[in-house]
PDB file of C-alpha atoms in Angstrom:
ATOM      1  CA  MET A   1    -145.872   1.741 -19.703  1.00  0.00           C
ATOM      2  CA  ASN A   2    -147.313   0.743 -16.345  1.00  0.00           C
ATOM      3  CA  THR A   3    -144.271   0.199 -14.131  1.00  0.00           C
ATOM      4  CA  LYS A   4    -146.364  -1.880 -11.757  1.00  0.00           C
ATOM      5  CA  GLN A   5    -147.223  -4.401 -14.472  1.00  0.00           C
ATOM      6  CA  LEU A   6    -145.527  -7.737 -13.948  1.00  0.00           C
ATOM      7  CA  ASN A   7    -142.645  -8.404 -16.325  1.00  0.00           C
ATOM      8  CA  ILE A   8    -142.856 -11.327 -18.730  1.00  0.00           C
ATOM      9  CA  PHE A   9    -141.134 -13.761 -16.365  1.00  0.00           C
ATOM     10  CA  GLU A  10    -143.333 -12.798 -13.417  1.00  0.00           C
ATOM     11  CA  GLN A  11    -146.413 -13.131 -15.646  1.00  0.00           C
ATOM     12  CA  MET A  12    -145.415 -16.680 -16.490  1.00  0.00           C
ATOM     13  CA  GLU A  13    -145.209 -17.546 -12.793  1.00  0.00           C
ATOM     14  CA  ALA A  14    -148.227 -15.546 -11.629  1.00  0.00           C
ATOM     15  CA  THR A  15    -151.736 -16.940 -11.466  1.00  0.00           C
ATOM     16  CA  ASN A  16    -154.424 -14.987 -13.263  1.00  0.00           C
ATOM     17  CA  PRO A  17    -156.511 -13.027 -10.704  1.00  0.00           C
ATOM     18  CA  LEU A  18    -159.659 -14.652 -12.096  1.00  0.00           C
ATOM     19  CA  LYS A  19    -158.517 -18.249 -11.674  1.00  0.00           C
ATOM     20  CA  GLY A  20    -160.654 -20.179  -9.202  1.00  0.00           C
ATOM     21  CA  LYS A  21    -162.922 -17.180  -8.598  1.00  0.00           C
ATOM     22  CA  ARG A  22    -166.635 -16.463  -8.840  1.00  0.00           C
ATOM     23  CA  ILE A  23    -167.502 -13.299 -10.733  1.00  0.00           C
ATOM     24  CA  CYS A  24    -170.646 -11.281 -11.329  1.00  0.00           C
ATOM     25  CA  LEU A  25    -171.255  -9.166 -14.434  1.00  0.00           C
ATOM     26  CA  THR A  26    -173.795  -6.376 -14.693  1.00  0.00           C
ATOM     27  CA  GLY A  27    -174.541  -4.111 -17.653  1.00  0.00           C
ATOM     28  CA  GLU A  28    -173.745  -4.365 -21.343  1.00  0.00           C
ATOM     29  CA  PHE A  29    -170.428  -5.713 -22.683  1.00  0.00           C
ATOM     30  CA  ARG A  30    -168.737  -5.280 -26.047  1.00  0.00           C
ATOM     31  CA  MET A  31    -167.819  -8.948 -26.211  1.00  0.00           C
ATOM     32  CA  SER A  32    -170.641 -11.405 -26.874  1.00  0.00           C
ATOM     33  CA  GLN A  33    -171.877 -13.435 -23.942  1.00  0.00           C
ATOM     34  CA  LYS A  34    -170.798 -16.708 -25.555  1.00  0.00           C
ATOM     35  CA  GLU A  35    -167.262 -15.516 -26.291  1.00  0.00           C
ATOM     36  CA  LEU A  36    -166.866 -13.842 -22.908  1.00  0.00           C
ATOM     37  CA  ASN A  37    -168.037 -16.931 -21.023  1.00  0.00           C
ATOM     38  CA  SER A  38    -165.612 -19.070 -23.032  1.00  0.00           C
ATOM     39  CA  ARG A  39    -162.657 -16.826 -22.280  1.00  0.00           C
ATOM     40  CA  LEU A  40    -163.560 -16.557 -18.594  1.00  0.00           C
ATOM     41  CA  LYS A  41    -163.673 -20.329 -18.242  1.00  0.00           C
ATOM     42  CA  ALA A  42    -160.379 -20.611 -20.151  1.00  0.00           C
ATOM     43  CA  VAL A  43    -158.575 -18.628 -17.429  1.00  0.00           C
ATOM     44  CA  GLY A  44    -160.151 -20.681 -14.662  1.00  0.00           C
ATOM     45  CA  VAL A  45    -163.251 -18.770 -13.536  1.00  0.00           C
ATOM     46  CA  ILE A  46    -165.368 -21.284 -11.605  1.00  0.00           C
ATOM     47  CA  ALA A  47    -168.736 -19.489 -11.546  1.00  0.00           C
ATOM     48  CA  ILE A  48    -170.280 -16.667 -13.575  1.00  0.00           C
ATOM     49  CA  ASP A  49    -173.323 -14.703 -12.426  1.00  0.00           C
ATOM     50  CA  ARG A  50    -174.754 -12.381 -15.038  1.00  0.00           C
ATOM     51  CA  ILE A  51    -177.490  -9.830 -14.411  1.00  0.00           C
ATOM     52  CA  SER A  52    -179.789 -10.333 -17.388  1.00  0.00           C
ATOM     53  CA  ASP A  53    -180.895  -7.312 -19.421  1.00  0.00           C
ATOM     54  CA  THR A  54    -184.125  -9.043 -20.409  1.00  0.00           C
ATOM     55  CA  ARG A  55    -185.071 -11.141 -17.385  1.00  0.00           C
ATOM     56  CA  ILE A  56    -187.777  -9.638 -15.199  1.00  0.00           C
ATOM     57  CA  TYR A  57    -186.837 -10.252 -11.587  1.00  0.00           C
ATOM     58  CA  LYS A  58    -189.741 -10.867  -9.236  1.00  0.00           C
ATOM     59  CA  GLU A  59    -190.221  -8.422  -6.391  1.00  0.00           C
ATOM     60  CA  GLY A  60    -188.036  -9.414  -3.470  1.00  0.00           C
ATOM     61  CA  GLU A  61    -186.006 -11.909  -5.533  1.00  0.00           C
ATOM     62  CA  THR A  62    -182.329 -11.962  -4.625  1.00  0.00           C
ATOM     63  CA  ILE A  63    -180.227 -10.216  -7.249  1.00  0.00           C
ATOM     64  CA  PRO A  64    -176.483 -11.006  -7.512  1.00  0.00           C
ATOM     65  CA  PRO A  65    -173.717 -10.469  -6.613  1.00  0.00           C
ATOM     66  CA  ILE A  66    -173.847 -13.299  -4.098  1.00  0.00           C
ATOM     67  CA  LYS A  67    -171.968 -11.907  -1.132  1.00  0.00           C
ATOM     68  CA  GLU A  68    -170.264 -14.903   0.492  1.00  0.00           C
ATOM     69  CA  SER A  69    -168.479 -16.182  -2.585  1.00  0.00           C
ATOM     70  CA  THR A  70    -168.220 -13.432  -5.215  1.00  0.00           C
ATOM     71  CA  SER A  71    -164.641 -12.243  -5.723  1.00  0.00           C
ATOM     72  CA  PHE A  72    -165.075  -9.820  -8.648  1.00  0.00           C
ATOM     73  CA  PHE A  73    -167.982  -7.539  -9.537  1.00  0.00           C
ATOM     74  CA  VAL A  74    -167.626  -6.410 -13.165  1.00  0.00           C
ATOM     75  CA  VAL A  75    -169.539  -3.290 -14.194  1.00  0.00           C
ATOM     76  CA  GLY A  76    -170.233  -2.723 -17.873  1.00  0.00           C
ATOM     77  CA  THR A  77    -172.226   0.090 -19.467  1.00  0.00           C
ATOM     78  CA  ASN A  78    -175.794   0.718 -18.249  1.00  0.00           C
ATOM     79  CA  PRO A  79    -175.425  -1.509 -15.174  1.00  0.00           C
ATOM     80  CA  ASN A  80    -178.452  -2.795 -13.283  1.00  0.00           C
ATOM     81  CA  GLU A  81    -179.093  -0.296 -10.489  1.00  0.00           C
ATOM     82  CA  ASP A  82    -180.434  -2.959  -8.122  1.00  0.00           C
ATOM     83  CA  SER A  83    -177.280  -5.047  -8.536  1.00  0.00           C
ATOM     84  CA  LEU A  84    -175.235  -1.966  -7.581  1.00  0.00           C
ATOM     85  CA  LYS A  85    -177.394  -1.582  -4.463  1.00  0.00           C
ATOM     86  CA  ARG A  86    -176.876  -5.263  -3.668  1.00  0.00           C
ATOM     87  CA  TYR A  87    -173.121  -4.798  -3.980  1.00  0.00           C
ATOM     88  CA  THR A  88    -173.282  -1.877  -1.541  1.00  0.00           C
ATOM     89  CA  LEU A  89    -175.365  -3.959   0.897  1.00  0.00           C
ATOM     90  CA  ASN A  90    -172.780  -6.744   0.710  1.00  0.00           C
ATOM     91  CA  GLN A  91    -170.085  -4.228   1.577  1.00  0.00           C
ATOM     92  CA  HIS A  92    -172.121  -3.082   4.575  1.00  0.00           C
ATOM     93  CA  ASP A  93    -172.068  -6.688   5.813  1.00  0.00           C
ATOM     94  CA  GLY A  94    -168.297  -6.877   5.356  1.00  0.00           C
ATOM     95  CA  TYR A  95    -168.094  -8.718   2.014  1.00  0.00           C
ATOM     96  CA  HIS A  96    -165.896  -6.725  -0.343  1.00  0.00           C
ATOM     97  CA  ALA A  97    -165.875  -8.209  -3.842  1.00  0.00           C
ATOM     98  CA  LYS A  98    -163.414  -6.282  -6.000  1.00  0.00           C
ATOM     99  CA  MET A  99    -165.307  -3.970  -8.369  1.00  0.00           C
ATOM    100  CA  ILE A 100    -163.667  -3.669 -11.794  1.00  0.00           C
ATOM    101  CA  THR A 101    -164.550  -2.179 -15.181  1.00  0.00           C
ATOM    102  CA  GLU A 102    -165.130  -4.015 -18.440  1.00  0.00           C
ATOM    103  CA  ASP A 103    -161.767  -2.777 -19.732  1.00  0.00           C
ATOM    104  CA  LYS A 104    -159.979  -4.083 -16.638  1.00  0.00           C
ATOM    105  CA  LEU A 105    -161.653  -7.474 -17.114  1.00  0.00           C
ATOM    106  CA  TYR A 106    -160.335  -7.662 -20.674  1.00  0.00           C
ATOM    107  CA  GLU A 107    -156.843  -6.848 -19.414  1.00  0.00           C
ATOM    108  CA  TYR A 108    -157.052  -9.823 -17.055  1.00  0.00           C
ATOM    109  CA  LEU A 109    -158.188 -12.037 -19.926  1.00  0.00           C
ATOM    110  CA  ASP A 110    -155.175 -10.841 -21.930  1.00  0.00           C
ATOM    111  CA  GLY A 111    -152.836 -11.661 -19.037  1.00  0.00           C
ATOM    112  CA  ILE A 112    -152.265  -8.045 -18.063  1.00  0.00           C
ATOM    113  CA  PHE A 113    -152.439  -7.567 -14.313  1.00  0.00           C
ATOM    114  CA  THR A 114    -150.369  -6.470 -11.327  1.00  0.00           C
ATOM    115  CA  LYS A 115    -149.888  -7.717  -7.807  1.00  0.00           C
ATOM    116  CA  GLU A 116    -152.482  -5.151  -6.697  1.00  0.00           C
ATOM    117  CA  ASP A 117    -155.100  -6.934  -8.823  1.00  0.00           C
ATOM    118  CA  MET A 118    -154.825 -10.167  -6.857  1.00  0.00           C
ATOM    119  CA  VAL A 119    -157.519 -11.054  -4.312  1.00  0.00           C
ATOM    120  CA  PRO A 120    -157.651 -13.819  -1.669  1.00  0.00           C
ATOM    121  CA  ASP A 121    -158.745 -17.270  -2.807  1.00  0.00           C
ATOM    122  CA  SER A 122    -161.770 -17.145  -0.512  1.00  0.00           C
ATOM    123  CA  VAL A 123    -163.922 -14.194   0.499  1.00  0.00           C
ATOM    124  CA  GLU A 124    -163.902 -13.465   4.214  1.00  0.00           C
ATOM    125  CA  LYS A 125    -165.855 -10.904   6.207  1.00  0.00           C
ATOM    126  CA  GLN A 126    -163.927  -7.700   6.717  1.00  0.00           C
ATOM    127  CA  LEU A 127    -166.280  -5.281   8.456  1.00  0.00           C
ATOM    128  CA  SER A 128    -164.858  -1.770   8.618  1.00  0.00           C
ATOM    129  CA  ILE A 129    -167.055   0.635  10.565  1.00  0.00           C
ATOM    130  CA  ASP A 130    -167.157   4.343   9.787  1.00  0.00           C
ATOM    131  CA  ILE A 131    -169.700   7.095  10.447  1.00  0.00           C
ATOM    132  CA  SER A 132    -171.915   5.793   7.608  1.00  0.00           C
ATOM    133  CA  TYR A 133    -172.825   2.811   9.822  1.00  0.00           C
ATOM    134  CA  TYR A 134    -174.159   5.172  12.475  1.00  0.00           C
ATOM    135  CA  LYS A 135    -176.309   6.894   9.822  1.00  0.00           C
ATOM    136  CA  TRP A 136    -177.316   3.870   7.745  1.00  0.00           C
ATOM    137  CA  SER A 137    -180.682   3.283   6.075  1.00  0.00           C
ATOM    138  CA  ALA A 138    -181.873  -0.130   4.916  1.00  0.00           C
ATOM    139  CA  PRO A 139    -182.066  -0.185   1.084  1.00  0.00           C
ATOM    140  CA  THR A 140    -184.906  -0.976  -1.300  1.00  0.00           C
ATOM    141  CA  ILE A 141    -183.756  -3.563  -3.850  1.00  0.00           C
ATOM    142  CA  ASN A 142    -185.950  -4.869  -6.676  1.00  0.00           C
ATOM    143  CA  GLY A 143    -189.029  -3.324  -5.102  1.00  0.00           C
ATOM    144  CA  LYS A 144    -188.438  -4.950  -1.726  1.00  0.00           C
ATOM    145  CA  THR A 145    -187.780  -2.803   1.309  1.00  0.00           C
ATOM    146  CA  PHE A 146    -185.606  -4.765   3.693  1.00  0.00           C
ATOM    147  CA  ILE A 147    -187.863  -4.402   6.716  1.00  0.00           C
ATOM    148  CA  SER A 148    -185.800  -7.087   8.449  1.00  0.00           C
ATOM    149  CA  ARG A 149    -182.815  -4.728   8.289  1.00  0.00           C
ATOM    150  CA  VAL A 150    -182.717  -2.059  10.965  1.00  0.00           C
ATOM    151  CA  SER A 151    -181.774   1.492  10.057  1.00  0.00           C
ATOM    152  CA  SER A 152    -179.583   3.620  12.267  1.00  0.00           C
ATOM    153  CA  PRO A 153    -179.392   5.578  14.512  1.00  0.00           C
ATOM    154  CA  LEU A 154    -182.124   4.406  16.875  1.00  0.00           C
ATOM    155  CA  ILE A 155    -185.187   6.657  16.741  1.00  0.00           C
ATOM    156  CA  TYR A 156    -186.639   7.582  20.112  1.00  0.00           C
ATOM    157  CA  GLU A 157    -190.391   8.125  20.049  1.00  0.00           C
ATOM    158  CA  GLU A 158    -191.981   9.747  23.074  1.00  0.00           C
ATOM    159  CA  ASP A 159    -194.868   7.268  23.438  1.00  0.00           C
ATOM    160  CA  LYS A 160    -192.821   4.119  22.729  1.00  0.00           C
ATOM    161  CA  ASN A 161    -189.948   2.289  24.364  1.00  0.00           C
ATOM    162  CA  PRO A 162    -187.441   1.354  21.628  1.00  0.00           C
ATOM    163  CA  ILE A 163    -184.963  -0.363  23.986  1.00  0.00           C
ATOM    164  CA  SER A 164    -187.393  -2.785  25.618  1.00  0.00           C
ATOM    165  CA  GLN A 165    -186.208  -6.408  25.294  1.00  0.00           C
ATOM    166  CA  LYS A 166    -183.170  -5.298  23.268  1.00  0.00           C
ATOM    167  CA  GLU A 167    -179.712  -6.805  23.730  1.00  0.00           C
ATOM    168  CA  ILE A 168    -177.570  -3.685  24.095  1.00  0.00           C
ATOM    169  CA  PHE A 169    -173.786  -3.583  23.973  1.00  0.00           C
ATOM    170  CA  VAL A 170    -172.723  -0.779  26.319  1.00  0.00           C
ATOM    171  CA  PRO A 171    -168.930  -0.355  26.400  1.00  0.00           C
ATOM    172  CA  ASP A 172    -167.312   1.544  29.252  1.00  0.00           C
ATOM    173  CA  ILE A 173    -167.853   5.296  29.107  1.00  0.00           C
ATOM    174  CA  THR A 174    -165.112   7.334  30.693  1.00  0.00           C
ATOM    175  CA  GLY A 175    -166.170   9.644  33.514  1.00  0.00           C
ATOM    176  CA  ILE A 176    -169.422   8.034  34.624  1.00  0.00           C
ATOM    177  CA  ASP A 177    -170.522   5.277  36.998  1.00  0.00           C
ATOM    178  CA  MET A 178    -171.355   2.450  34.597  1.00  0.00           C
ATOM    179  CA  ASN A 179    -173.345   0.519  37.214  1.00  0.00           C
ATOM    180  CA  ILE A 180    -175.801   3.421  37.370  1.00  0.00           C
ATOM    181  CA  PHE A 181    -175.985   3.506  33.571  1.00  0.00           C
ATOM    182  CA  TYR A 182    -176.693  -0.234  33.408  1.00  0.00           C
ATOM    183  CA  GLN A 183    -179.437   0.102  36.032  1.00  0.00           C
ATOM    184  CA  ILE A 184    -181.162   2.851  34.069  1.00  0.00           C
ATOM    185  CA  ILE A 185    -181.227   0.624  30.998  1.00  0.00           C
ATOM    186  CA  GLY A 186    -182.512  -2.295  33.066  1.00  0.00           C
ATOM    187  CA  ASN A 187    -185.298  -0.170  34.572  1.00  0.00           C
ATOM    188  CA  LEU A 188    -186.499   0.553  31.044  1.00  0.00           C
ATOM    189  CA  GLY A 189    -186.520  -3.100  29.977  1.00  0.00           C
ATOM    190  CA  GLY A 190    -183.251  -3.290  28.078  1.00  0.00           C
ATOM    191  CA  TYR A 191    -180.455  -5.810  28.577  1.00  0.00           C
ATOM    192  CA  ALA A 192    -177.128  -4.025  29.003  1.00  0.00           C
ATOM    193  CA  ASN A 193    -174.108  -6.167  28.084  1.00  0.00           C
ATOM    194  CA  LYS A 194    -170.461  -5.369  28.715  1.00  0.00           C
ATOM    195  CA  GLU A 195    -169.452  -7.315  25.586  1.00  0.00           C
ATOM    196  CA  TYR A 196    -170.608  -7.445  21.966  1.00  0.00           C
ATOM    197  CA  PHE A 197    -172.420 -10.723  21.214  1.00  0.00           C
ATOM    198  CA  GLU A 198    -173.800 -12.216  17.999  1.00  0.00           C
ATOM    199  CA  ASP A 199    -177.377 -11.446  19.074  1.00  0.00           C
ATOM    200  CA  THR A 200    -176.652  -7.796  19.865  1.00  0.00           C
ATOM    201  CA  ASN A 201    -179.492  -5.533  18.663  1.00  0.00           C
ATOM    202  CA  LEU A 202    -178.156  -2.150  19.668  1.00  0.00           C
ATOM    203  CA  ILE A 203    -174.773  -0.558  20.307  1.00  0.00           C
ATOM    204  CA  LEU A 204    -174.742   2.407  22.686  1.00  0.00           C
ATOM    205  CA  ILE A 205    -171.533   4.362  22.223  1.00  0.00           C
ATOM    206  CA  SER A 206    -170.153   7.294  24.147  1.00  0.00           C
ATOM    207  CA  ASP A 207    -170.366  10.808  22.748  1.00  0.00           C
ATOM    208  CA  GLU A 208    -166.573  10.766  22.502  1.00  0.00           C
ATOM    209  CA  THR A 209    -166.603   7.604  20.363  1.00  0.00           C
ATOM    210  CA  LEU A 210    -169.216   9.184  18.086  1.00  0.00           C
ATOM    211  CA  ARG A 211    -167.193  12.386  17.714  1.00  0.00           C
ATOM    212  CA  ASN A 212    -164.122  10.314  16.824  1.00  0.00           C
ATOM    213  CA  LEU A 213    -166.075   8.354  14.182  1.00  0.00           C
ATOM    214  CA  GLU A 214    -167.199  11.647  12.639  1.00  0.00           C
ATOM    215  CA  LYS A 215    -163.506  12.537  12.346  1.00  0.00           C
ATOM    216  CA  GLY A 216    -162.659   9.157  10.827  1.00  0.00           C
ATOM    217  CA  ILE A 217    -161.019   7.870  14.010  1.00  0.00           C
ATOM    218  CA  LYS A 218    -161.709   4.382  15.390  1.00  0.00           C
ATOM    219  CA  ASN A 219    -161.083   3.730  19.062  1.00  0.00           C
ATOM    220  CA  ASN A 220    -160.713   0.326  20.722  1.00  0.00           C
ATOM    221  CA  VAL A 221    -164.494  -0.012  21.117  1.00  0.00           C
ATOM    222  CA  ILE A 222    -165.083   0.150  17.355  1.00  0.00           C
ATOM    223  CA  LEU A 223    -162.090  -2.084  16.602  1.00  0.00           C
ATOM    224  CA  ASP A 224    -163.385  -4.677  19.076  1.00  0.00           C
ATOM    225  CA  ILE A 225    -166.830  -4.696  17.432  1.00  0.00           C
ATOM    226  CA  GLU A 226    -165.252  -5.236  14.019  1.00  0.00           C
ATOM    227  CA  ASN A 227    -163.058  -8.042  15.317  1.00  0.00           C
ATOM    228  CA  ARG A 228    -165.881  -9.876  17.079  1.00  0.00           C
ATOM    229  CA  TYR A 229    -168.220  -9.629  14.078  1.00  0.00           C
ATOM    230  CA  ASN A 230    -165.557 -10.734  11.606  1.00  0.00           C
ATOM    231  CA  LYS A 231    -164.843 -13.825  13.727  1.00  0.00           C
ATOM    232  CA  SER A 232    -168.522 -14.657  14.272  1.00  0.00           C
ATOM    233  CA  ASN A 233    -170.821 -16.898  12.238  1.00  0.00           C
ATOM    234  CA  THR A 234    -173.198 -14.004  11.605  1.00  0.00           C
ATOM    235  CA  LYS A 235    -173.514 -13.176   7.897  1.00  0.00           C
ATOM    236  CA  ILE A 236    -175.211  -9.774   8.176  1.00  0.00           C
ATOM    237  CA  PHE A 237    -174.411  -6.734  10.282  1.00  0.00           C
ATOM    238  CA  ASN A 238    -177.925  -5.888  11.400  1.00  0.00           C
ATOM    239  CA  VAL A 239    -177.301  -3.622  14.364  1.00  0.00           C
ATOM    240  CA  GLN A 240    -178.487  -0.142  15.307  1.00  0.00           C
ATOM    241  CA  PHE A 241    -176.374   2.515  16.951  1.00  0.00           C
ATOM    242  CA  THR A 242    -177.272   5.147  19.499  1.00  0.00           C
ATOM    243  CA  SER A 243    -175.286   7.585  21.608  1.00  0.00           C
ATOM    244  CA  GLU A 244    -174.991   8.276  25.316  1.00  0.00           C
ATOM    245  CA  SER A 245    -176.552  11.758  25.016  1.00  0.00           C
ATOM    246  CA  ASP A 246    -179.455  10.669  22.791  1.00  0.00           C
ATOM    247  CA  PHE A 247    -180.310   7.889  25.205  1.00  0.00           C
ATOM    248  CA  ILE A 248    -180.095   9.997  28.366  1.00  0.00           C
ATOM    249  CA  ASN A 249    -182.085  12.857  26.822  1.00  0.00           C
ATOM    250  CA  TRP A 250    -184.821  10.391  25.877  1.00  0.00           C
ATOM    251  CA  VAL A 251    -184.887   8.963  29.396  1.00  0.00           C
ATOM    252  CA  LYS A 252    -185.311  12.475  30.801  1.00  0.00           C
ATOM    253  CA  ARG A 253    -188.221  13.195  28.465  1.00  0.00           C
ATOM    254  CA  ARG A 254    -189.783   9.842  29.289  1.00  0.00           C
ATOM    255  CA  MET A 255    -189.620  10.541  33.016  1.00  0.00           C
ATOM    256  CA  ILE A 256    -191.750  13.640  32.448  1.00  0.00           C
ATOM    257  CA  LEU A 257    -194.404  11.582  30.652  1.00  0.00           C
ATOM    258  CA  TYR A 258    -194.078   8.422  32.730  1.00  0.00           C
ATOM    259  CA  PRO A 259    -192.475   9.333  36.090  1.00  0.00           C
ATOM    260  CA  ASP A 260    -190.639   6.545  37.858  1.00  0.00           C
ATOM    261  CA  GLU A 261    -188.986   7.423  41.165  1.00  0.00           C
ATOM    262  CA  SER A 262    -186.285   4.772  40.912  1.00  0.00           C
ATOM    263  CA  THR A 263    -185.203   5.854  37.420  1.00  0.00           C
ATOM    264  CA  ILE A 264    -185.392   9.552  38.306  1.00  0.00           C
ATOM    265  CA  GLU A 265    -183.114   8.914  41.270  1.00  0.00           C
ATOM    266  CA  LEU A 266    -180.695   7.001  39.047  1.00  0.00           C
ATOM    267  CA  LEU A 267    -180.664   9.895  36.569  1.00  0.00           C
ATOM    268  CA  GLN A 268    -179.708  12.256  39.363  1.00  0.00           C
ATOM    269  CA  LYS A 269    -176.888   9.924  40.441  1.00  0.00           C
ATOM    270  CA  TYR A 270    -175.772   9.672  36.807  1.00  0.00           C
ATOM    271  CA  GLU A 271    -175.487  13.458  36.543  1.00  0.00           C
ATOM    272  CA  LEU A 272    -173.551  13.610  39.815  1.00  0.00           C
ATOM    273  CA  SER A 273    -171.208  10.841  38.671  1.00  0.00           C
ATOM    274  CA  LYS A 274    -170.176  13.007  35.690  1.00  0.00           C
ATOM    275  CA  ILE A 275    -168.980  15.857  37.901  1.00  0.00           C
TER     276      ILE A 275
END
């Protein structure tokens, strides 16, 4: 017996996890669609999205789950691969619908659930950054490559300037003169900001912050980004990352191809400021 399962008196008082929620189903289910829909509505489900096995989705058409309002993502057998990708994309943006199996869904319908099965009444953004965000690639869903989504980290090409006209969040980096760092970015056409804003295009983190992320450690910089995004009106996290070393190494290579006395002098001061 599951010791975490609510006893009969708690069950009578508890609200079914599905009540008042929007759910999305993908794959094949043992229960017929008509019967399943009836039972879902009987426990208070307010909206049901079902990925059709027969419908042919047009290229680029949005495939559920809908991120802002879906509370449960139910995966049956032979699930739609594009819907799984969509679910992962929603998670990247901070929308974490609870993924459950067909068997778990039937337990809910039978009134079998625990406190751990409950989810908030409304879905809120809960971005949680780890190293995968630094090494993220925009997905292809239903034949559509999300060219509007930027992949990370920033790629530096020798004959192009990838920071030009970009809004760049540059948090303090211990051990260097930040004014020099900001000037270097400005000389190359970027806009260095001391805070993370909703229109931020690029986040330039210190090598130390990157090493910590690789170890699964979040410092105050990462926590601040999460907090600001979660409180913002932005619905997608469409930001690239780069590191202090990658940026500086690119600037050095660029100065060989396109020498600029002012920037070269700033680079020298930057190196001295690290000593």
